[in-house]
């Protein structure tokens, strides 16, 4: 019993850390622009494909050693996807920045479909086996099994989340981004480069999403052009649960969602005597989304903001 509890806890922490990386991208964009970037799930997918391409080039063409190639592929891939995120913002979102809130959201849906279709054309629609970025070694801990891959994913995810926390709270760039999120007109009057701050958000968000995509594909050993759809919605649910616009809220919501998902998946067959199985794990996720929107739309750590206050914030 204790061993199973330990194992399920580590499973939830592993999945939650991946959800958190993606949810942070949603919440950062919303916190600055009050916009839901529905193309963010495709940054998750793009990270896995770019890392796979880089790894095949580094190992196959260059003949680089495995561990070095894996590390370089991971770092280069997340920075490349971050650059793609900046380019997408400049082309698809910046011209619509002063339009209605519906226009950039529809533009993000168009970007999402374009990216999925582009990858399907270039790499094919079929799922592709993805190599493990961590050696698979199993450890027995009080009757539970923990793998080195889970430890590696947790370490990588928490390093990235701590790095984001430091960037936002301790660096000059973080102060600038927070100022822009409070009031773009006021920040501009103070001489802050608003476009630069927004570009930084669209660089860091996709970078974290790409890291989540690489870790997810490595954990499950497979990637596909549509992998960002469901996982992106789950991360969006985590951001809503924790409080969209709140960075700590996104991380909290991701881990709560993961624990509910893993725990519910383990308990559903027992409670229902096999009537409901593990295939209902996604139902739990979206049931939570509906419940949060009905009971507390602002989320656990979010602040209730009316439409009038948002308009006032934009104009003044």
XYZ file of N, CA and C in Angstrom, residues 20-264:
735
model
N 2.922 21.991 -15.577
C 3.266 23.316 -15.048
C 4.068 24.120 -16.068
N 5.021 23.476 -16.736
C 5.829 24.179 -17.726
C 4.963 24.750 -18.841
N 3.961 23.984 -19.254
C 3.087 24.464 -20.331
C 2.129 25.529 -19.807
N 1.564 25.295 -18.620
C 0.606 26.244 -18.043
C 1.231 27.612 -17.833
N 2.520 27.656 -17.521
C 3.191 28.933 -17.303
C 3.168 29.798 -18.554
N 3.267 29.182 -19.720
C 3.194 29.941 -20.967
C 1.841 30.594 -21.154
N 0.773 29.846 -20.872
C -0.576 30.420 -20.964
C -0.732 31.603 -20.022
N -0.311 31.412 -18.774
C -0.566 32.418 -17.748
C 0.306 33.661 -17.945
N 1.515 33.512 -18.489
C 2.366 34.675 -18.739
C 1.783 35.559 -19.831
N 1.325 34.944 -20.921
C 0.736 35.721 -22.014
C -0.539 36.413 -21.546
N -1.371 35.691 -20.794
C -2.598 36.301 -20.311
C -2.303 37.420 -19.311
N -1.306 37.225 -18.468
C -0.968 38.226 -17.470
C -0.530 39.544 -18.077
N 0.093 39.521 -19.260
C 0.589 40.738 -19.893
C -0.409 41.293 -20.909
N -0.984 40.424 -21.733
C -1.832 40.892 -22.834
C -3.324 40.623 -22.638
N -3.692 39.917 -21.554
C -5.086 39.496 -21.349
C -5.590 38.725 -22.573
N -4.750 37.821 -23.055
C -5.043 37.053 -24.264
C -4.781 35.580 -24.009
N -5.661 34.727 -24.520
C -5.454 33.283 -24.457
C -4.778 32.839 -25.746
N -3.559 32.367 -25.639
C -2.787 31.951 -26.809
C -3.048 30.469 -27.076
N -4.016 30.188 -27.948
C -4.372 28.804 -28.214
C -3.326 28.083 -29.063
N -2.345 28.803 -29.567
C -1.257 28.149 -30.309
C -0.160 27.657 -29.376
N -0.311 27.883 -28.076
C 0.758 27.514 -27.145
C 0.942 25.993 -27.070
N -0.139 25.240 -27.221
C -0.018 23.783 -27.224
C 0.860 23.282 -28.357
N 0.873 24.030 -29.459
C 1.712 23.634 -30.590
C 3.182 23.955 -30.341
N 3.481 24.885 -29.454
C 4.875 25.105 -29.045
C 5.384 23.874 -28.292
N 4.496 23.285 -27.510
C 4.778 22.031 -26.804
C 5.136 20.936 -27.808
N 4.310 20.802 -28.830
C 4.546 19.792 -29.864
C 5.802 20.102 -30.670
N 5.982 21.370 -31.009
C 7.124 21.772 -31.836
C 8.451 21.498 -31.130
N 8.469 21.649 -29.804
C 9.693 21.375 -29.051
C 10.170 19.952 -29.253
N 9.238 18.993 -29.214
C 9.612 17.592 -29.396
C 10.149 17.346 -30.800
N 9.509 17.903 -31.816
C 9.940 17.666 -33.197
C 11.281 18.331 -33.500
N 11.476 19.538 -32.984
C 12.752 20.219 -33.219
C 13.880 19.475 -32.507
N 13.628 19.024 -31.272
C 14.655 18.262 -30.544
C 14.987 16.963 -31.259
N 13.979 16.288 -31.796
C 14.196 15.032 -32.523
C 15.051 15.274 -33.762
N 14.760 16.351 -34.497
C 15.535 16.685 -35.699
C 16.979 17.016 -35.338
N 17.156 17.834 -34.301
C 18.508 18.208 -33.878
C 19.298 16.998 -33.401
N 18.622 16.125 -32.673
C 19.310 14.938 -32.155
C 19.763 14.032 -33.286
N 18.924 13.858 -34.288
C 19.309 13.021 -35.429
C 20.480 13.640 -36.195
N 20.520 14.974 -36.249
C 21.630 15.643 -36.932
C 22.922 15.536 -36.120
N 22.824 15.761 -34.802
C 24.020 15.755 -33.960
C 24.633 14.361 -33.839
N 23.760 13.347 -33.718
C 24.263 11.980 -33.558
C 24.610 11.368 -34.909
N 23.718 11.567 -35.908
C 23.909 10.936 -37.208
C 24.946 11.621 -38.062
N 24.797 12.938 -38.273
C 25.681 13.666 -39.174
C 27.006 14.062 -38.515
N 26.918 14.561 -37.288
C 28.113 15.043 -36.603
C 28.828 13.922 -35.861
N 28.080 12.915 -35.446
C 28.663 11.809 -34.705
C 29.003 12.156 -33.267
N 28.243 13.057 -32.680
C 28.516 13.504 -31.316
C 28.107 12.441 -30.311
N 28.771 12.413 -29.180
C 28.454 11.449 -28.128
C 27.029 11.646 -27.626
N 26.417 10.560 -27.178
C 25.008 10.571 -26.831
C 24.612 11.599 -25.795
N 25.264 11.633 -24.637
C 24.876 12.526 -23.553
C 25.028 13.994 -23.959
N 26.125 14.318 -24.632
C 26.350 15.703 -25.073
C 25.318 16.093 -26.123
N 25.031 15.165 -27.047
C 24.050 15.439 -28.094
C 22.665 15.672 -27.497
N 22.292 14.881 -26.495
C 20.990 15.038 -25.852
C 20.878 16.407 -25.184
N 21.923 16.793 -24.451
C 21.905 18.082 -23.759
C 21.845 19.238 -24.751
N 22.648 19.157 -25.811
C 22.662 20.229 -26.809
C 21.340 20.302 -27.557
N 20.783 19.144 -27.906
C 19.498 19.124 -28.608
C 18.397 19.755 -27.757
N 18.416 19.462 -26.455
C 17.400 20.021 -25.548
C 17.521 21.538 -25.479
N 18.717 22.032 -25.230
C 18.921 23.472 -25.049
C 18.652 24.232 -26.347
N 19.207 23.752 -27.452
C 19.027 24.446 -28.734
C 17.560 24.437 -29.139
N 16.885 23.312 -28.939
C 15.481 23.189 -29.343
C 14.597 24.181 -28.602
N 14.759 24.289 -27.284
C 13.876 25.185 -26.537
C 14.135 26.646 -26.906
N 15.393 26.999 -27.202
C 15.680 28.378 -27.605
C 15.151 28.664 -29.011
N 15.234 27.672 -29.899
C 14.685 27.854 -31.245
C 13.172 28.036 -31.206
N 12.496 27.241 -30.394
C 11.039 27.368 -30.286
C 10.677 28.704 -29.635
N 11.491 29.146 -28.678
C 11.281 30.478 -28.113
C 11.367 31.561 -29.173
N 12.333 31.442 -30.081
C 12.463 32.402 -31.184
C 11.258 32.329 -32.118
N 10.757 31.119 -32.357
C 9.545 30.952 -33.179
C 8.363 31.662 -32.515
N 8.275 31.547 -31.192
C 7.204 32.221 -30.467
C 7.255 33.726 -30.651
N 8.448 34.306 -30.614
C 8.604 35.746 -30.836
C 8.163 36.110 -32.253
N 8.566 35.297 -33.233
C 8.178 35.557 -34.613
C 6.675 35.487 -34.815
N 6.030 34.521 -34.180
C 4.576 34.390 -34.290
C 3.885 35.613 -33.693
N 4.396 36.085 -32.552
C 3.795 37.276 -31.926
C 3.904 38.483 -32.839
N 5.060 38.651 -33.473
C 5.262 39.809 -34.346
C 4.336 39.765 -35.559
N 4.126 38.576 -36.114
C 3.363 38.454 -37.357
C 1.865 38.343 -37.105
N 1.470 37.522 -36.129
C 0.055 37.173 -35.983
C -0.669 37.929 -34.876
N 0.058 38.426 -33.866
C -0.612 39.034 -32.712
C -0.382 40.539 -32.596
N 0.826 40.990 -32.887
C 1.132 42.416 -32.714
C 0.233 43.328 -33.554
N -0.054 42.996 -34.831
C -0.949 43.875 -35.606
C -2.364 43.953 -35.037
N -2.736 42.982 -34.205
C -4.092 42.941 -33.655
C -4.132 43.387 -32.192
N -3.041 43.956 -31.703
C -2.935 44.265 -30.286
C -3.986 45.268 -29.821
N -4.378 46.190 -30.681
C -5.371 47.203 -30.310
C -6.763 46.882 -30.835
N -6.937 45.647 -31.332
C -8.257 45.226 -31.808
C -9.075 44.685 -30.647
N -10.236 44.150 -30.956
C -11.049 43.519 -29.921
C -10.339 42.278 -29.398
N -10.728 41.816 -28.241
C -10.057 40.668 -27.623
C -10.297 39.385 -28.406
N -11.334 39.375 -29.252
C -11.638 38.177 -30.028
C -10.657 37.976 -31.181
N -10.178 39.069 -31.767
C -9.330 38.988 -32.961
C -8.025 38.219 -32.714
N -7.219 38.560 -31.696
C -5.983 37.782 -31.485
C -6.252 36.340 -31.088
N -7.381 36.081 -30.420
C -7.703 34.704 -30.058
C -7.966 33.872 -31.312
N -8.717 34.452 -32.263
C -8.967 33.749 -33.525
C -7.677 33.593 -34.324
N -6.818 34.588 -34.247
C -5.525 34.497 -34.932
C -4.687 33.365 -34.357
N -4.745 33.203 -33.020
C -3.978 32.118 -32.389
C -4.515 30.749 -32.806
N -5.823 30.646 -33.006
C -6.391 29.390 -33.502
C -5.891 29.095 -34.914
N -5.795 30.141 -35.739
C -5.260 29.962 -37.086
C -3.803 29.535 -37.068
N -3.015 30.128 -36.184
C -1.605 29.739 -36.040
C -1.502 28.287 -35.597
N -2.352 27.898 -34.653
C -2.346 26.522 -34.155
C -2.594 25.517 -35.277
N -3.633 25.763 -36.056
C -3.954 24.856 -37.164
C -2.840 24.844 -38.216
N -2.241 26.000 -38.464
C -1.160 26.084 -39.454
C 0.057 25.274 -39.024
N 0.407 25.354 -37.738
C 1.560 24.614 -37.238
C 1.321 23.105 -37.285
N 0.144 22.676 -36.872
C -0.166 21.241 -36.904
C -0.130 20.727 -38.339
N -0.765 21.467 -39.254
C -0.797 21.050 -40.661
C 0.605 21.043 -41.258
N 1.411 22.060 -40.917
C 2.775 22.125 -41.432
C 3.619 20.936 -40.996
N 3.519 20.558 -39.718
C 4.274 19.399 -39.229
C 3.767 18.111 -39.875
N 2.462 18.011 -40.068
C 1.906 16.818 -40.727
C 2.421 16.684 -42.152
N 2.577 17.803 -42.844
C 3.085 17.770 -44.217
C 4.576 17.434 -44.236
N 5.335 18.048 -43.325
C 6.788 17.871 -43.328
C 7.229 16.530 -42.741
N 6.598 16.121 -41.644
C 7.048 14.916 -40.939
C 6.076 13.752 -41.039
N 4.902 13.994 -41.589
C 3.907 12.925 -41.684
C 2.948 12.961 -40.509
N 1.725 12.458 -40.701
C 0.714 12.521 -39.631
C 0.854 11.429 -38.581
N 1.657 10.422 -38.844
C 1.740 9.279 -37.959
C 2.601 9.578 -36.728
N 2.307 8.925 -35.604
C 3.167 9.077 -34.416
C 4.571 8.554 -34.694
N 5.553 9.130 -34.008
C 6.958 8.771 -34.198
C 7.562 8.414 -32.841
N 8.351 7.343 -32.793
C 9.026 6.966 -31.549
C 10.048 8.025 -31.183
N 10.072 8.399 -29.917
C 10.962 9.453 -29.437
C 11.991 8.835 -28.488
N 13.258 9.209 -28.627
C 14.297 8.610 -27.757
C 14.209 9.142 -26.330
N 14.687 8.358 -25.404
C 14.716 8.771 -24.008
C 15.881 9.728 -23.773
N 15.598 10.853 -23.115
C 16.639 11.829 -22.819
C 17.345 11.520 -21.500
N 16.865 10.487 -20.799
C 17.470 10.096 -19.524
C 17.644 8.580 -19.501
N 18.713 8.073 -18.916
C 18.875 6.621 -18.792
C 17.786 6.051 -17.885
N 17.241 4.925 -18.274
C 16.154 4.319 -17.505
C 16.730 3.341 -16.489
N 16.807 3.789 -15.258
C 17.257 2.950 -14.142
C 16.154 2.961 -13.094
N 15.805 1.792 -12.590
C 14.708 1.686 -11.620
C 15.250 1.574 -10.203
N 14.605 2.311 -9.304
C 14.988 2.274 -7.892
C 13.775 1.848 -7.065
N 14.011 0.932 -6.152
C 12.953 0.489 -5.239
C 13.010 1.334 -3.961
N 11.927 2.038 -3.670
C 11.852 2.898 -2.487
C 10.623 2.506 -1.668
N 10.841 1.811 -0.583
C 9.768 1.413 0.336
C 8.613 0.714 -0.391
N 8.984 -0.157 -1.306
C 7.987 -0.926 -2.037
C 7.501 -0.291 -3.319
N 7.857 0.972 -3.561
C 7.474 1.654 -4.796
C 8.640 1.737 -5.757
N 8.333 1.903 -7.037
C 9.362 1.982 -8.074
C 9.450 3.402 -8.613
N 10.650 3.959 -8.551
C 10.918 5.284 -9.104
C 12.012 5.139 -10.143
N 11.838 5.755 -11.299
C 12.834 5.632 -12.361
C 13.720 6.871 -12.417
N 14.903 6.680 -12.965
C 15.823 7.804 -13.142
C 15.250 8.826 -14.116
N 14.401 8.365 -15.047
C 13.768 9.287 -15.986
C 12.842 10.258 -15.247
N 12.061 9.731 -14.289
C 11.181 10.600 -13.505
C 11.992 11.605 -12.705
N 13.084 11.150 -12.118
C 13.943 12.061 -11.353
C 14.515 13.140 -12.268
N 14.976 12.734 -13.449
C 15.540 13.691 -14.398
C 14.514 14.719 -14.852
N 13.284 14.277 -15.123
C 12.222 15.196 -15.547
C 11.899 16.179 -14.432
N 11.802 15.682 -13.198
C 11.511 16.559 -12.064
C 12.612 17.598 -11.866
N 13.858 17.160 -11.944
C 14.979 18.084 -11.763
C 14.977 19.140 -12.864
N 14.838 18.719 -14.126
C 14.844 19.663 -15.243
C 13.689 20.650 -15.137
N 12.494 20.149 -14.805
C 11.318 21.017 -14.712
C 11.455 22.020 -13.575
N 11.924 21.560 -12.413
C 12.039 22.472 -11.273
C 13.157 23.492 -11.480
N 14.216 23.115 -12.179
C 15.271 24.093 -12.508
C 14.701 25.190 -13.396
N 13.905 24.804 -14.401
C 13.297 25.790 -15.297
C 12.287 26.669 -14.558
N 11.487 26.064 -13.674
C 10.500 26.849 -12.927
C 11.186 27.801 -11.952
N 12.249 27.344 -11.309
C 12.997 28.220 -10.409
C 13.654 29.343 -11.204
N 14.166 29.010 -12.394
C 14.756 30.035 -13.251
C 13.743 31.094 -13.640
N 12.508 30.665 -13.950
C 11.452 31.623 -14.280
C 11.120 32.494 -13.077
N 11.018 31.866 -11.899
C 10.728 32.624 -10.681
C 11.806 33.684 -10.430
N 13.061 33.318 -10.612
C 14.161 34.270 -10.435
C 14.073 35.380 -11.473
N 13.774 35.002 -12.723
C 13.686 35.989 -13.807
C 12.597 37.017 -13.529
N 11.447 36.544 -13.061
C 10.307 37.435 -12.861
C 10.454 38.286 -11.606
N 10.990 37.710 -10.538
C 11.002 38.403 -9.247
C 12.317 39.097 -8.911
N 13.426 38.677 -9.521
C 14.728 39.190 -9.100
C 15.505 39.941 -10.183
N 15.056 39.881 -11.411
C 15.832 40.491 -12.491
C 15.171 41.769 -12.999
N 15.954 42.567 -13.694
C 15.443 43.810 -14.279
C 14.398 43.508 -15.352
N 14.624 42.434 -16.107
C 13.660 42.044 -17.133
C 12.317 41.715 -16.493
N 12.362 41.021 -15.359
C 11.131 40.675 -14.660
C 10.365 41.891 -14.190
N 11.096 42.896 -13.684
C 10.454 44.136 -13.245
C 9.771 44.827 -14.421
N 10.439 44.827 -15.568
C 9.867 45.448 -16.767
C 8.601 44.717 -17.203
N 8.662 43.390 -17.232
C 7.492 42.606 -17.645
C 6.330 42.830 -16.683
N 6.613 42.880 -15.383
C 5.544 43.101 -14.405
C 4.958 44.500 -14.545
N 5.796 45.475 -14.871
C 5.298 46.836 -15.081
C 4.367 46.894 -16.287
N 4.747 46.209 -17.361
C 3.913 46.185 -18.559
C 2.595 45.462 -18.288
N 2.648 44.404 -17.485
C 1.421 43.679 -17.159
C 0.461 44.528 -16.329
N 1.011 45.451 -15.520
C 0.159 46.330 -14.717
C -0.538 47.369 -15.584
N 0.221 48.014 -16.456
C -0.364 49.038 -17.330
C 0.594 49.339 -18.470
N 0.219 48.951 -19.654
C 1.081 49.206 -20.804
C 1.273 50.700 -21.084
N 0.189 51.517 -21.074
C 0.390 52.955 -21.329
C 1.308 53.621 -20.304
N 1.129 53.281 -19.024
C 1.975 53.875 -17.989
C 3.426 53.433 -18.157
N 3.634 52.146 -18.461
C 4.993 51.639 -18.671
C 5.658 52.354 -19.842
N 4.887 52.624 -20.889
C 5.433 53.316 -22.052
C 5.802 54.752 -21.703
N 4.979 55.404 -20.881
C 5.275 56.763 -20.447
C 6.555 56.827 -19.608
N 6.847 55.735 -18.919
C 8.051 55.675 -18.092
C 9.301 55.312 -18.895
N 9.136 55.157 -20.204
C 10.276 54.869 -21.058
C 10.585 53.396 -21.220
N 9.664 52.532 -20.800
C 9.877 51.085 -20.917
C 9.566 50.629 -22.338
N 10.405 49.771 -22.860
C 10.183 49.200 -24.192
C 9.110 48.116 -24.087
N 7.863 48.493 -24.341
C 6.733 47.574 -24.180
C 6.842 46.418 -25.157
N 7.205 46.718 -26.402
C 7.324 45.651 -27.407
C 8.397 44.640 -27.014
N 9.483 45.135 -26.443
C 10.540 44.235 -25.991
C 10.081 43.343 -24.856
N 9.305 43.893 -23.928
C 8.790 43.101 -22.808
C 7.828 42.026 -23.291
N 6.968 42.385 -24.239
C 6.013 41.405 -24.775
C 6.755 40.314 -25.550
N 7.785 40.714 -26.297
C 8.592 39.718 -27.013
C 9.264 38.757 -26.042
N 9.712 39.269 -24.901
C 10.343 38.418 -23.893
C 9.345 37.392 -23.363
N 8.109 37.816 -23.146
C 7.069 36.900 -22.685
C 6.819 35.813 -23.716
N 6.771 36.207 -24.981
C 6.522 35.230 -26.042
C 7.767 34.405 -26.367
N 8.902 34.771 -25.812
C 10.088 33.927 -25.927
C 10.129 32.908 -24.793
N 9.925 33.376 -23.571
C 10.022 32.505 -22.396
C 8.885 31.494 -22.368
N 7.651 31.925 -22.679
C 6.502 31.018 -22.644
C 6.667 29.820 -23.573
N 6.908 30.034 -24.880
C 7.154 28.903 -25.778
C 8.384 28.087 -25.410
N 9.421 28.751 -24.863
C 10.607 28.014 -24.423
C 10.230 26.976 -23.357
N 9.438 27.392 -22.376
C 9.008 26.461 -21.330
C 8.086 25.392 -21.898
N 7.191 25.807 -22.819
C 6.305 24.827 -23.450
C 7.073 23.786 -24.238
N 8.116 24.235 -24.958
C 8.952 23.302 -25.723
C 9.673 22.336 -24.796
N 10.165 22.844 -23.659
C 10.817 21.964 -22.687
C 9.838 20.911 -22.184
N 8.598 21.338 -21.912
C 7.575 20.382 -21.492
C 7.305 19.332 -22.550
N 7.295 19.747 -23.823
C 7.055 18.804 -24.912
C 8.160 17.773 -25.046
N 9.403 18.212 -24.887
C 10.537 17.286 -24.967
C 10.491 16.282 -23.817
N 10.235 16.777 -22.608
C 10.179 15.897 -21.440
C 9.013 14.921 -21.551
N 7.881 15.396 -22.045
C 6.698 14.536 -22.198
C 6.960 13.435 -23.228
N 7.499 13.825 -24.387
C 7.790 12.837 -25.436
C 8.832 11.833 -24.974
N 9.810 12.299 -24.210
C 10.838 11.407 -23.681
C 10.241 10.443 -22.649
N 9.312 10.930 -21.849
C 8.692 10.119 -20.795
C 7.828 9.005 -21.383
N 7.036 9.347 -22.402
C 6.134 8.363 -22.995
C 6.718 7.682 -24.233
N 7.843 8.196 -24.745
C 8.529 7.550 -25.856
C 7.858 7.710 -27.198
N 7.027 8.751 -27.355
C 6.320 8.936 -28.625
C 5.949 10.399 -28.792
N 5.871 10.829 -30.044
C 5.408 12.187 -30.355
C 4.524 12.128 -31.602
N 3.636 13.117 -31.745
C 2.751 13.182 -32.898
C 2.389 14.640 -33.155
N 1.970 14.987 -34.375
C 1.633 16.391 -34.674
C 0.486 16.936 -33.841
N -0.385 16.062 -33.360
C -1.555 16.525 -32.603
C -1.372 16.376 -31.091
N -0.154 16.104 -30.646
C 0.063 15.850 -29.217
C -0.196 17.080 -28.352
N -0.117 18.261 -28.943
C -0.321 19.472 -28.164
C -1.768 19.813 -27.900
N -2.696 19.146 -28.595
C -4.112 19.512 -28.468
C -4.649 19.204 -27.068
N -4.640 17.929 -26.697
C -5.206 17.535 -25.398
C -4.326 18.013 -24.252
N -3.008 17.866 -24.390
C -2.103 18.292 -23.319
C -2.171 19.804 -23.136
N -2.294 20.529 -24.235
C -2.432 21.974 -24.142
C -3.697 22.375 -23.405
N -4.795 21.674 -23.671
C -6.046 21.960 -22.964
C -5.934 21.628 -21.483
N -5.206 20.553 -21.163
C -5.009 20.202 -19.753
C -4.181 21.267 -19.046
N -3.133 21.744 -19.705
C -2.315 22.800 -19.109
C -3.121 24.084 -18.964
N -3.971 24.366 -19.940
C -4.847 25.534 -19.848
C -5.807 25.385 -18.672
N -6.326 24.180 -18.467
C -7.182 23.901 -17.312
C -6.417 24.138 -16.014
N -5.146 23.716 -15.986
C -4.315 23.940 -14.790
C -4.136 25.422 -14.522
N -3.925 26.209 -15.596
C -3.764 27.656 -15.431
C -5.045 28.287 -14.905
N -6.197 27.830 -15.407
C -7.491 28.337 -14.931
C -7.701 27.937 -13.480
N -7.369 26.704 -13.147
C -7.554 26.199 -11.786
C -6.727 26.996 -10.784
N -5.469 27.258 -11.119
C -4.604 27.981 -10.201
C -4.846 29.469 -10.193
N -5.398 29.992 -11.279
C -5.625 31.426 -11.404
C -4.873 31.960 -12.596
N -5.577 32.112 -13.729
C -4.917 32.548 -14.954
C -4.302 33.936 -14.746
N -3.039 34.072 -15.110
C -2.325 35.311 -14.872
C -1.402 35.243 -13.671
N -1.548 34.199 -12.856
C -0.707 34.033 -11.671
C 0.304 32.918 -11.922
N 1.587 33.239 -11.850
C 2.627 32.232 -12.080
C 2.623 31.153 -10.995
N 2.587 31.512 -9.702
C 2.463 30.458 -8.680
C 1.165 29.667 -8.836
N 0.103 30.349 -9.249
C -1.173 29.672 -9.450
C -1.103 28.629 -10.551
N -0.389 28.933 -11.639
C -0.252 27.974 -12.740
C 0.459 26.712 -12.268
N 1.511 26.887 -11.477
C 2.244 25.722 -10.972
C 1.390 24.930 -9.981
N 0.705 25.637 -9.090
C -0.162 24.964 -8.126
C -1.272 24.204 -8.827
N -1.927 24.852 -9.782
C -3.014 24.206 -10.513
C -2.545 22.978 -11.270
N -1.331 23.032 -11.829
C -0.795 21.902 -12.583
C -0.606 20.681 -11.689
N -0.057 20.894 -10.504
C 0.183 19.757 -9.609
C -1.126 19.225 -9.011
N -2.062 20.115 -8.709
C -3.372 19.648 -8.224
C -4.051 18.805 -9.297
N -4.029 19.310 -10.536
C -4.658 18.586 -11.642
C -4.003 17.220 -11.833
N -2.681 17.163 -11.751
C -1.968 15.898 -11.935
C -2.322 14.906 -10.838
N -2.404 15.368 -9.602
C -2.746 14.467 -8.498
C -4.181 13.959 -8.632
N -5.094 14.830 -9.051
C -6.485 14.397 -9.260
C -6.549 13.391 -10.399
N -5.815 13.666 -11.461
C -5.829 12.790 -12.634
C -5.243 11.416 -12.320
N -4.069 11.410 -11.685
C -3.416 10.134 -11.356
C -4.207 9.385 -10.287
N -4.615 10.102 -9.231
C -5.382 9.462 -8.161
C -6.723 8.959 -8.640
N -7.403 9.778 -9.451
C -8.699 9.358 -9.980
C -8.586 8.159 -10.900
